[in-house]
Short mmCIF file of C-alpha atoms and ligand atoms in Angstrom, two decimals:
data_model
loop_
_atom_site.label_atom_id
_atom_site.label_comp_id
_atom_site.label_asym_id
_atom_site.label_seq_id
_atom_site.Cartn_x
_atom_site.Cartn_y
_atom_site.Cartn_z
CA MET A 1 114.40 37.50 -69.45
CA SER A 2 115.70 35.17 -72.19
CA TYR A 3 118.99 37.09 -72.02
CA ILE A 4 119.40 36.31 -68.34
CA LEU A 5 118.49 32.64 -68.93
CA LYS A 6 121.05 32.34 -71.78
CA HIS A 7 123.76 33.74 -69.54
CA ILE A 8 122.89 31.42 -66.66
CA PHE A 9 123.11 28.52 -69.04
CA ILE A 10 126.51 29.63 -70.50
CA PHE A 11 127.74 30.13 -66.90
CA LYS A 12 126.66 26.67 -65.81
CA ARG A 13 128.30 25.11 -68.88
CA LYS A 14 131.52 27.02 -68.26
CA LEU A 15 131.52 26.02 -64.66
CA SER A 16 131.12 22.36 -65.47
CA LEU A 17 133.97 22.42 -68.00
CA PHE A 18 136.15 24.25 -65.50
CA VAL A 19 135.39 21.81 -62.69
CA GLY A 20 135.75 18.90 -65.06
CA GLY A 21 139.30 19.97 -66.05
CA TRP A 22 140.37 20.79 -62.64
CA LEU A 23 139.41 17.64 -60.83
CA SER A 24 141.77 14.65 -61.02
CA MET A 25 140.48 11.37 -62.50
CA GLU A 26 140.53 9.83 -59.09
CA THR A 27 138.48 12.52 -57.48
CA LYS A 28 136.12 12.38 -60.44
CA SER A 29 135.43 8.72 -59.97
CA SER A 30 134.98 9.04 -56.24
CA LEU A 31 132.62 11.94 -56.86
CA TYR A 32 130.82 9.84 -59.51
CA SER A 33 130.31 7.03 -57.05
CA TYR A 34 129.21 9.54 -54.39
CA PHE A 35 126.57 11.03 -56.62
CA SER A 36 125.33 7.65 -57.99
CA ASN A 37 125.03 6.21 -54.55
CA ASN A 38 124.20 9.22 -52.35
CA ASP A 39 120.58 8.22 -51.72
CA GLY A 40 121.27 4.50 -51.74
CA THR A 41 120.20 4.03 -55.32
CA ASP A 42 122.65 1.87 -57.28
CA LEU A 43 121.75 2.78 -60.90
CA ARG A 44 124.25 0.45 -62.38
CA SER A 45 122.66 -2.56 -60.83
CA ILE A 46 119.34 -1.68 -62.34
CA PHE A 47 120.88 -1.93 -65.79
CA ASP A 48 123.16 -4.84 -64.97
CA GLU A 49 120.24 -6.80 -63.53
CA TYR A 50 118.14 -6.08 -66.58
CA ILE A 51 120.77 -7.47 -68.96
CA ASP A 52 121.11 -10.71 -66.87
CA GLN A 53 117.41 -11.11 -66.50
CA GLN A 54 115.62 -13.58 -68.89
CA SER A 55 113.04 -11.56 -70.94
CA ILE A 56 109.36 -12.26 -70.43
CA PHE A 57 108.86 -11.67 -74.12
CA LEU A 58 110.00 -13.57 -77.14
CA ASP A 59 108.55 -11.03 -79.56
CA LYS A 60 106.07 -8.33 -78.68
CA THR A 61 104.81 -7.88 -82.19
CA PRO A 62 101.85 -10.34 -81.95
CA LEU A 63 100.48 -8.32 -79.08
CA LEU A 64 100.63 -5.06 -80.99
CA LEU A 65 97.48 -3.73 -82.55
CA ASN A 66 98.68 -3.51 -86.16
CA TYR A 67 99.66 -7.17 -86.14
CA THR A 68 97.71 -9.32 -88.57
CA PRO A 69 97.25 -12.83 -87.36
CA SER A 70 97.63 -15.62 -89.91
CA GLU A 71 94.25 -17.11 -88.88
CA VAL A 72 90.98 -15.50 -88.02
CA SER A 73 89.19 -17.54 -85.38
CA HIS A 74 85.46 -17.62 -84.40
CA ARG A 75 84.36 -15.47 -87.37
CA SER A 76 83.96 -18.09 -90.04
CA LYS A 77 80.17 -17.44 -90.26
CA GLU A 78 80.68 -13.71 -90.89
CA MET A 79 83.54 -14.44 -93.35
CA LYS A 80 81.35 -16.84 -95.28
CA ILE A 81 78.41 -14.46 -95.46
CA LEU A 82 80.78 -11.71 -96.73
CA ALA A 83 82.42 -14.03 -99.30
CA HIS A 84 79.00 -15.14 -100.66
CA ILE A 85 77.88 -11.53 -100.95
CA LEU A 86 80.97 -10.46 -102.78
CA LYS A 87 81.56 -13.34 -105.09
CA PRO A 88 79.58 -11.95 -108.08
CA ILE A 89 82.34 -9.36 -108.41
CA LEU A 90 84.57 -12.07 -109.89
CA LYS A 91 82.27 -12.22 -112.87
CA LEU A 92 82.25 -8.41 -112.98
CA GLU A 93 78.68 -8.40 -111.72
CA LYS A 94 77.86 -5.89 -109.05
CA PRO A 95 77.41 -7.41 -105.64
CA SER A 96 75.32 -5.76 -102.91
CA ASN A 97 76.98 -3.16 -100.91
CA VAL A 98 77.69 -4.34 -97.27
CA PHE A 99 77.62 -2.66 -93.95
CA MET A 100 79.39 -4.38 -91.10
CA PHE A 101 78.55 -3.14 -87.58
CA GLY A 102 79.83 -4.36 -84.12
CA LEU A 103 81.38 -3.08 -81.02
CA PRO A 104 85.20 -2.04 -81.03
CA GLY A 105 87.61 -5.06 -81.23
CA THR A 106 85.10 -7.58 -82.53
CA GLY A 107 87.18 -8.33 -85.71
CA LYS A 108 85.31 -6.32 -88.33
CA THR A 109 88.51 -4.82 -89.90
CA LEU A 110 90.32 -8.07 -89.68
CA VAL A 111 87.48 -10.05 -91.30
CA ALA A 112 86.96 -7.47 -94.12
CA LYS A 113 90.69 -7.33 -94.88
CA GLN A 114 91.10 -11.12 -94.83
CA VAL A 115 88.08 -11.79 -97.13
CA VAL A 116 89.09 -8.95 -99.56
CA LYS A 117 92.61 -10.14 -99.68
CA THR A 118 91.51 -13.72 -100.57
CA LEU A 119 89.12 -12.35 -103.14
CA LYS A 120 91.83 -10.28 -104.77
CA ASP A 121 94.29 -13.23 -104.75
CA VAL A 122 91.66 -15.36 -106.65
CA ALA A 123 91.06 -12.48 -109.07
CA ASP A 124 94.65 -11.92 -109.74
CA GLY A 125 95.22 -15.65 -110.23
CA LYS A 126 92.54 -15.72 -112.96
CA ASN A 127 93.47 -12.28 -114.49
CA ILE A 128 90.09 -10.79 -113.48
CA PRO A 129 90.34 -7.01 -113.51
CA LEU A 130 89.47 -6.35 -109.84
CA GLN A 131 90.87 -3.42 -107.84
CA THR A 132 90.35 -3.44 -104.07
CA ILE A 133 90.84 -0.29 -102.08
CA TYR A 134 90.93 0.14 -98.29
CA VAL A 135 90.52 3.56 -96.52
CA ASN A 136 89.98 4.39 -92.93
CA CYS A 137 87.65 7.39 -93.09
CA ARG A 138 88.85 8.73 -89.68
CA VAL A 139 92.50 8.78 -90.71
CA GLY A 140 93.61 12.17 -91.91
CA GLY A 141 90.01 13.46 -91.55
CA LEU A 142 89.11 11.67 -94.84
CA GLY A 143 85.47 11.26 -93.75
CA ASN A 144 85.16 14.97 -92.81
CA SER A 145 85.30 16.14 -96.41
CA ASP A 146 83.92 14.45 -99.47
CA TYR A 147 86.53 16.31 -101.53
CA ARG A 148 89.48 14.92 -99.52
CA LEU A 149 88.04 11.44 -99.62
CA LEU A 150 87.51 11.47 -103.39
CA VAL A 151 91.10 12.87 -103.91
CA LYS A 152 92.41 10.01 -101.80
CA LEU A 153 90.32 7.39 -103.69
CA CYS A 154 91.48 8.79 -107.10
CA GLY A 155 95.10 8.68 -105.85
CA LEU A 156 94.72 5.08 -104.76
CA LEU A 157 93.32 4.35 -108.22
CA GLY A 158 96.44 5.92 -109.75
CA ARG A 159 95.42 9.46 -110.64
CA GLU A 160 96.74 12.35 -108.47
CA LEU A 161 94.23 15.29 -108.34
CA PRO A 162 94.74 18.79 -106.82
CA ARG A 163 93.95 18.92 -103.01
CA THR A 164 91.87 22.10 -103.53
CA GLY A 165 90.43 24.16 -106.31
CA LEU A 166 88.04 21.78 -108.12
CA SER A 167 84.27 22.11 -107.81
CA THR A 168 82.34 19.24 -106.23
CA LYS A 169 80.94 18.29 -109.53
CA ASP A 170 84.41 18.27 -111.15
CA ILE A 171 85.86 16.05 -108.49
CA TYR A 172 82.96 13.58 -108.79
CA ASP A 173 83.38 13.59 -112.56
CA ALA A 174 87.08 12.98 -112.30
CA PHE A 175 86.36 10.05 -109.95
CA TYR A 176 83.70 8.55 -112.25
CA ASN A 177 85.99 8.89 -115.24
CA ILE A 178 88.90 7.20 -113.50
CA VAL A 179 86.75 4.38 -112.32
CA ASP A 180 85.01 3.86 -115.73
CA ALA A 181 88.17 4.14 -117.78
CA LYS A 182 88.03 0.40 -118.44
CA LYS A 183 85.95 -2.67 -117.88
CA GLN A 184 86.82 -3.56 -114.30
CA ALA A 185 85.36 -4.14 -110.88
CA ILE A 186 86.26 -1.93 -107.90
CA LEU A 187 85.65 -2.93 -104.31
CA LEU A 188 85.97 -0.11 -101.77
CA VAL A 189 86.40 -0.83 -98.09
CA LEU A 190 85.36 2.22 -96.16
CA ASP A 191 86.40 1.51 -92.60
CA GLU A 192 85.16 3.68 -89.69
CA ILE A 193 82.59 5.13 -92.01
CA ASP A 194 80.77 7.06 -89.24
CA PRO A 195 81.45 10.64 -90.42
CA LEU A 196 80.04 9.74 -93.80
CA LEU A 197 76.79 8.51 -92.22
CA THR A 198 76.39 11.33 -89.70
CA ARG A 199 77.73 14.44 -91.49
CA LYS A 200 74.85 16.55 -92.83
CA ASP A 201 76.79 18.05 -95.65
CA SER A 202 78.03 14.72 -97.02
CA SER A 203 76.39 13.25 -100.16
CA PHE A 204 79.13 10.63 -100.62
CA MET A 205 77.11 7.67 -99.40
CA TYR A 206 74.20 8.63 -101.55
CA ASN A 207 76.33 9.19 -104.70
CA ILE A 208 78.47 6.05 -104.19
CA SER A 209 75.41 3.89 -103.69
CA ARG A 210 73.95 5.20 -107.05
CA ILE A 211 77.24 5.22 -108.88
CA ASP A 212 75.98 2.64 -111.41
CA GLU A 213 73.95 5.36 -113.13
CA GLN A 214 77.19 7.18 -113.95
CA LEU A 215 79.14 4.11 -115.27
CA GLU A 216 79.17 2.24 -118.57
CA ASN A 217 82.14 -0.12 -118.07
CA ALA A 218 83.00 -0.58 -114.48
CA VAL A 219 81.15 -2.04 -111.51
CA VAL A 220 81.73 -0.52 -108.04
CA SER A 221 80.68 -1.86 -104.67
CA PHE A 222 81.64 -0.94 -101.14
CA ILE A 223 81.97 -2.35 -97.69
CA GLY A 224 81.18 0.14 -94.88
CA ILE A 225 82.39 -0.60 -91.43
CA SER A 226 81.41 1.07 -88.18
CA ASN A 227 81.59 0.22 -84.47
CA ASN A 228 78.61 2.36 -83.73
CA VAL A 229 75.69 0.04 -83.92
CA SER A 230 73.23 2.85 -83.50
CA LEU A 231 74.19 4.09 -86.96
CA LEU A 232 72.44 1.13 -88.48
CA ASN A 233 69.33 3.34 -88.83
CA ASN A 234 71.30 6.06 -90.51
CA VAL A 235 72.19 3.73 -93.42
CA GLU A 236 68.64 3.85 -94.72
CA LYS A 237 68.57 7.60 -94.46
CA CYS A 238 71.90 8.13 -96.19
CA ILE A 239 71.43 5.80 -99.09
CA SER A 240 68.13 5.24 -100.72
CA SER A 241 66.38 2.37 -99.03
CA THR A 242 65.35 1.04 -102.50
CA LEU A 243 69.00 0.19 -103.16
CA SER A 244 69.98 -3.17 -101.86
CA SER A 245 72.54 -3.34 -99.11
CA GLU A 246 73.32 -6.16 -96.73
CA LYS A 247 74.14 -5.82 -93.03
CA ILE A 248 76.43 -8.04 -90.98
CA VAL A 249 76.40 -7.53 -87.16
CA PHE A 250 79.43 -8.66 -85.21
CA GLU A 251 78.55 -9.87 -81.66
CA PRO A 252 81.05 -9.26 -78.93
CA TYR A 253 83.36 -12.28 -78.20
CA ASN A 254 82.69 -14.27 -75.02
CA ALA A 255 85.48 -15.22 -72.57
CA SER A 256 86.26 -18.66 -74.16
CA GLN A 257 86.46 -17.04 -77.63
CA ILE A 258 88.82 -14.38 -76.38
CA TYR A 259 90.80 -17.04 -74.52
CA HIS A 260 91.21 -18.96 -77.81
CA ILE A 261 92.15 -15.97 -79.81
CA ILE A 262 94.75 -14.54 -77.31
CA SER A 263 96.31 -17.79 -76.33
CA LYS A 264 97.51 -18.10 -79.91
CA ARG A 265 99.16 -14.60 -79.68
CA ALA A 266 100.57 -15.31 -76.27
CA LYS A 267 102.35 -18.44 -77.49
CA LEU A 268 104.15 -16.27 -80.09
CA ALA A 269 104.75 -13.29 -77.83
CA PHE A 270 105.93 -14.80 -74.46
CA ARG A 271 108.59 -17.18 -73.42
CA GLN A 272 106.81 -20.45 -72.58
CA ASP A 273 107.59 -20.38 -68.87
CA SER A 274 106.86 -16.63 -68.37
CA TYR A 275 103.10 -17.11 -68.16
CA THR A 276 100.50 -19.79 -67.32
CA ASP A 277 97.21 -20.72 -68.84
CA SER A 278 95.37 -19.38 -65.87
CA ILE A 279 96.80 -15.87 -66.68
CA ILE A 280 95.34 -16.08 -70.14
CA ARG A 281 92.05 -17.20 -68.69
CA LEU A 282 92.02 -14.38 -66.28
CA VAL A 283 92.77 -11.76 -68.95
CA SER A 284 89.95 -13.29 -71.13
CA ALA A 285 87.45 -13.29 -68.30
CA LEU A 286 88.22 -9.62 -67.36
CA THR A 287 87.88 -8.49 -70.90
CA ALA A 288 84.73 -10.48 -71.67
CA LYS A 289 83.11 -8.93 -68.59
CA HIS A 290 84.19 -5.48 -69.51
CA SER A 291 83.80 -5.22 -73.29
CA GLY A 292 84.44 -8.39 -75.40
CA ASP A 293 87.09 -6.22 -77.19
CA VAL A 294 90.12 -8.46 -78.22
CA ARG A 295 92.26 -5.37 -78.64
CA GLU A 296 91.77 -4.70 -74.89
CA ALA A 297 92.74 -8.26 -74.05
CA LEU A 298 95.97 -8.04 -76.12
CA ASN A 299 96.79 -4.76 -74.44
CA LEU A 300 96.24 -6.00 -70.96
CA LEU A 301 98.44 -8.98 -71.69
CA ARG A 302 101.17 -6.80 -73.09
CA VAL A 303 101.08 -4.29 -70.25
CA ALA A 304 101.02 -7.24 -67.66
CA GLY A 305 104.11 -8.62 -69.32
CA GLU A 306 105.87 -5.24 -69.30
CA LEU A 307 105.10 -4.82 -65.52
CA ALA A 308 106.48 -8.30 -64.74
CA GLN A 309 109.59 -7.49 -66.74
CA ARG A 310 110.05 -4.16 -64.92
CA ARG A 311 109.62 -5.84 -61.59
CA SER A 312 112.27 -8.46 -62.53
CA LYS A 313 109.83 -11.32 -62.17
CA PRO A 314 110.37 -14.50 -64.19
CA GLN A 315 106.64 -14.96 -64.67
CA ILE A 316 103.49 -12.89 -65.03
CA THR A 317 101.27 -13.26 -61.98
CA GLU A 318 97.70 -12.19 -61.29
CA GLU A 319 99.16 -9.18 -59.55
CA GLU A 320 100.58 -7.87 -62.80
CA VAL A 321 97.26 -8.53 -64.63
CA TYR A 322 95.28 -6.49 -62.02
CA ASP A 323 97.90 -3.72 -61.95
CA ALA A 324 97.96 -3.62 -65.69
CA GLU A 325 94.20 -3.28 -65.68
CA LYS A 326 94.45 -0.28 -63.32
CA LYS A 327 97.32 1.28 -65.23
CA ILE A 328 95.41 1.04 -68.63
CA LYS A 329 92.29 2.49 -67.00
CA ASN A 330 94.31 5.37 -65.54
CA ASP A 331 96.27 6.09 -68.71
CA LEU A 332 92.81 6.18 -70.55
CA LEU A 333 91.37 8.45 -67.93
CA LEU A 334 94.34 10.80 -68.13
CA SER A 335 94.16 10.97 -71.88
CA SER A 336 90.40 11.75 -71.74
CA VAL A 337 91.05 14.49 -69.18
CA LYS A 338 93.58 15.93 -71.63
CA SER A 339 90.96 16.18 -74.32
CA LEU A 340 88.46 18.08 -72.19
CA THR A 341 87.69 21.70 -72.80
CA GLN A 342 89.41 24.37 -70.75
CA ASN A 343 86.49 25.08 -68.50
CA ALA A 344 85.85 21.48 -67.83
CA LYS A 345 89.48 21.15 -66.87
CA TYR A 346 89.15 24.03 -64.36
CA ILE A 347 86.21 22.21 -62.72
CA LEU A 348 88.09 18.97 -62.59
CA TYR A 349 91.15 20.66 -61.22
CA ILE A 350 89.11 22.30 -58.41
CA ILE A 351 87.61 18.99 -57.37
CA SER A 352 90.83 17.00 -57.73
CA SER A 353 92.75 19.48 -55.64
CA SER A 354 90.26 19.73 -52.81
CA SER A 355 91.20 18.16 -49.51
CA GLU A 356 87.53 17.33 -49.05
CA ASP A 357 86.07 14.24 -50.70
CA THR A 358 83.03 15.99 -51.81
CA LEU A 359 82.40 19.60 -52.69
CA SER A 360 79.15 21.43 -53.07
CA VAL A 361 78.48 22.81 -56.54
CA ASN A 362 78.36 26.28 -55.06
CA ASP A 363 81.76 25.86 -53.60
CA VAL A 364 83.07 24.70 -56.96
CA TYR A 365 81.73 27.87 -58.54
CA THR A 366 83.28 30.09 -55.81
CA LYS A 367 86.67 28.47 -56.24
CA TYR A 368 86.33 28.70 -60.02
CA LYS A 369 85.68 32.47 -59.76
CA GLY A 370 88.75 32.76 -57.51
CA ILE A 371 90.89 31.13 -60.15
CA MET A 372 89.54 33.32 -62.93
CA LEU A 373 90.15 36.43 -60.80
CA ARG A 374 93.71 35.32 -60.18
CA LEU A 375 94.30 34.66 -63.91
CA GLY A 376 92.61 38.02 -64.83
CA LYS A 377 89.95 36.22 -66.89
CA ASP A 378 86.14 36.78 -67.02
CA PRO A 379 84.36 33.90 -65.19
CA LEU A 380 81.44 32.11 -66.87
CA THR A 381 78.00 32.25 -65.23
CA SER A 382 77.15 29.80 -62.51
CA ARG A 383 74.70 28.26 -64.84
CA ARG A 384 77.33 27.52 -67.45
CA ILE A 385 79.54 25.93 -64.86
CA HIS A 386 76.55 23.79 -63.74
CA ASP A 387 76.21 22.64 -67.35
CA PHE A 388 79.86 21.68 -67.48
CA ILE A 389 79.46 19.75 -64.18
CA ASN A 390 76.52 17.87 -65.71
CA GLU A 391 78.45 17.07 -68.82
CA LEU A 392 81.34 15.68 -66.80
CA GLU A 393 78.90 13.61 -64.87
CA THR A 394 77.34 12.26 -68.07
CA VAL A 395 80.72 11.09 -69.39
CA GLY A 396 81.35 9.36 -65.96
CA MET A 397 84.18 11.61 -64.74
CA LEU A 398 82.24 13.02 -61.82
CA GLN A 399 79.57 11.67 -59.41
CA SER A 400 76.96 13.89 -57.83
CA LYS A 401 74.56 13.62 -55.02
CA VAL A 402 71.68 15.87 -54.05
CA ILE A 403 71.55 16.47 -50.31
CA SER A 404 68.23 17.42 -48.71
CA MET A 405 68.33 19.94 -45.85
CA GLY A 406 64.61 19.67 -45.10
CA ARG A 407 62.98 22.91 -45.02
CA TYR A 408 66.32 24.73 -45.78
CA GLY A 409 66.16 23.19 -49.32
CA ARG A 410 68.55 20.97 -51.23
CA PHE A 411 71.97 21.27 -52.63
CA LYS A 412 74.19 19.27 -54.97
CA THR A 413 77.64 17.86 -54.14
CA VAL A 414 80.20 16.44 -56.52
CA CYS A 415 83.12 14.09 -56.14
CA LEU A 416 85.68 12.26 -58.15
CA PRO A 417 85.12 8.60 -57.64
CA LEU A 418 88.91 7.78 -57.87
CA GLU A 419 91.69 6.51 -55.68
CA PRO A 420 93.58 9.42 -54.01
CA SER A 421 96.77 8.66 -56.09
CA VAL A 422 94.86 8.93 -59.33
CA LYS A 423 93.16 12.03 -58.10
CA ASN A 424 96.50 13.52 -57.36
CA GLU A 425 97.87 12.59 -60.74
CA ILE A 426 94.94 14.39 -62.44
CA LYS A 427 95.49 17.41 -60.21
CA LYS A 428 99.22 17.54 -61.09
CA MET A 429 98.48 17.08 -64.81
CA LEU A 430 95.91 19.84 -64.83
CA GLU A 431 98.06 22.21 -62.81
CA PHE A 432 100.66 21.95 -65.47
CA GLU A 433 98.21 22.09 -68.42
CA LEU A 434 96.37 25.13 -67.08
CA ASN A 435 99.45 26.87 -65.90
CA LEU A 436 98.14 27.19 -62.39
N1 ATP B 1 88.65 -13.51 -84.63
C1 ATP B 1 89.88 -13.02 -84.42
N2 ATP B 1 91.03 -13.81 -84.52
C2 ATP B 1 92.21 -13.30 -84.31
N3 ATP B 1 92.48 -11.99 -83.95
C3 ATP B 1 91.39 -11.23 -83.79
C4 ATP B 1 90.07 -11.68 -84.07
N4 ATP B 1 89.18 -10.68 -83.80
C5 ATP B 1 89.89 -9.55 -83.51
N5 ATP B 1 91.26 -9.91 -83.57
C6 ATP B 1 92.37 -9.03 -83.15
O1 ATP B 1 91.86 -7.98 -82.35
C7 ATP B 1 92.21 -6.72 -82.72
C8 ATP B 1 91.03 -5.87 -83.03
O2 ATP B 1 90.35 -6.41 -84.25
P1 ATP B 1 89.71 -5.49 -85.38
O3 ATP B 1 90.68 -4.39 -85.59
O4 ATP B 1 89.40 -6.24 -86.53
O5 ATP B 1 88.45 -4.98 -84.59
P2 ATP B 1 87.31 -3.98 -85.16
O6 ATP B 1 86.03 -4.76 -84.91
O7 ATP B 1 87.65 -3.58 -86.49
O8 ATP B 1 87.43 -2.80 -84.03
P3 ATP B 1 87.13 -1.31 -84.20
O9 ATP B 1 85.61 -1.13 -84.32
O10 ATP B 1 87.57 -0.66 -82.95
O11 ATP B 1 87.89 -0.80 -85.44
C9 ATP B 1 93.28 -6.89 -83.81
O12 ATP B 1 94.42 -6.96 -83.31
C10 ATP B 1 92.85 -8.25 -84.45
O13 ATP B 1 93.97 -8.91 -84.98
MG1 MG B 2 88.25 -1.61 -87.14
#
């Protein structure tokens, strides 16, 4: 098969070289204009127009998620609490460990980094031996293995250790030795700490909260950060409740706080006349209603700007904001569909490709068996498929309804509560992914 494809490719290439050499320049250019205009699309003008058009953006960077603003607004209370908790470290006294909880985009990482940076600047200015270390426990699966995390921490403290091969005791001993090699204070920021609080086989939190027992010279404290407020209870279980730890909870921002935060970014990111104050207010109100996540607001603003630019508009209008909201929602939906298990994808494919708005669960199962038969695979039982349907419903991808037929019993129907165009996009994506 690949032999045939290779030869078709060589043949096509030879043909194009031959035709290219044979045609006169004149004929070539008339052919060029024929092909570029044959369906009325003037490609050149798309590019020419874009060059002439004034950009909506001055600089997109302040809207990107890794941008660090020069000021942190509306978190002075939390920053002060954190600073007061941490300040003993400047006298090489151990401060309480701190847990910071709050929904996504409420400024936890930003606040932690800002306070720790100022602390470090003060310590450096006064020659106080303080090392501050930041790790995101989700990056590179650090939180999934105590070993990996300890190797990373040792590396950040300046000692490379083998990535495998040591016993757990050896790796902890190596970590304690590096930390205790001199009189110093170490502050660890453990961001997205969730796996360390939820993993059954992790003893890291327990050991790190009792590290003093292993040390003679150094003091070590940590800041743990999570956006899963329900993990607050796990803290007591993971570290002994007798050991002191402080908790700071970050409330979601309201519309006027979001407005204040993002208008500063908008000033840096957009040309002055490419947006109005009411656009910033709209984005803030939509975000506050939905989540209070500043990241979401910044994203919405950026995508609205990109849509206005693509549509050659001189200014972002409400239309772009609402369209951006839809686009972000759809992109998110498509990426969560991608991460589903294979069987859940079959179910979603069956429902998204049906011409009916709703399907009975029995019909879904019949169609599922048909696909399995066609693919030569063994179908799962109807019960398992029902379970998958229930799971899809729990995560909000499906809606179901129980229809009563009086004395003939009841049956369940399912539907995708989406616009037809989105439904069709899901169908096409799954067709491709599942090789159907
Ligand atoms: N008070 C604020 N002032 C300025 N920018 C802010 C503020 N709060 C959040 N942001 C911005 O919002 C985005 C998200 O903030 P951050 O990463 O600190 O949230 P988070 O609470 O750590 O979220 P997650 O739990 O998802 O990690 C960042 O771009 C940050 O710069
Ligand atoms: Mg964060």
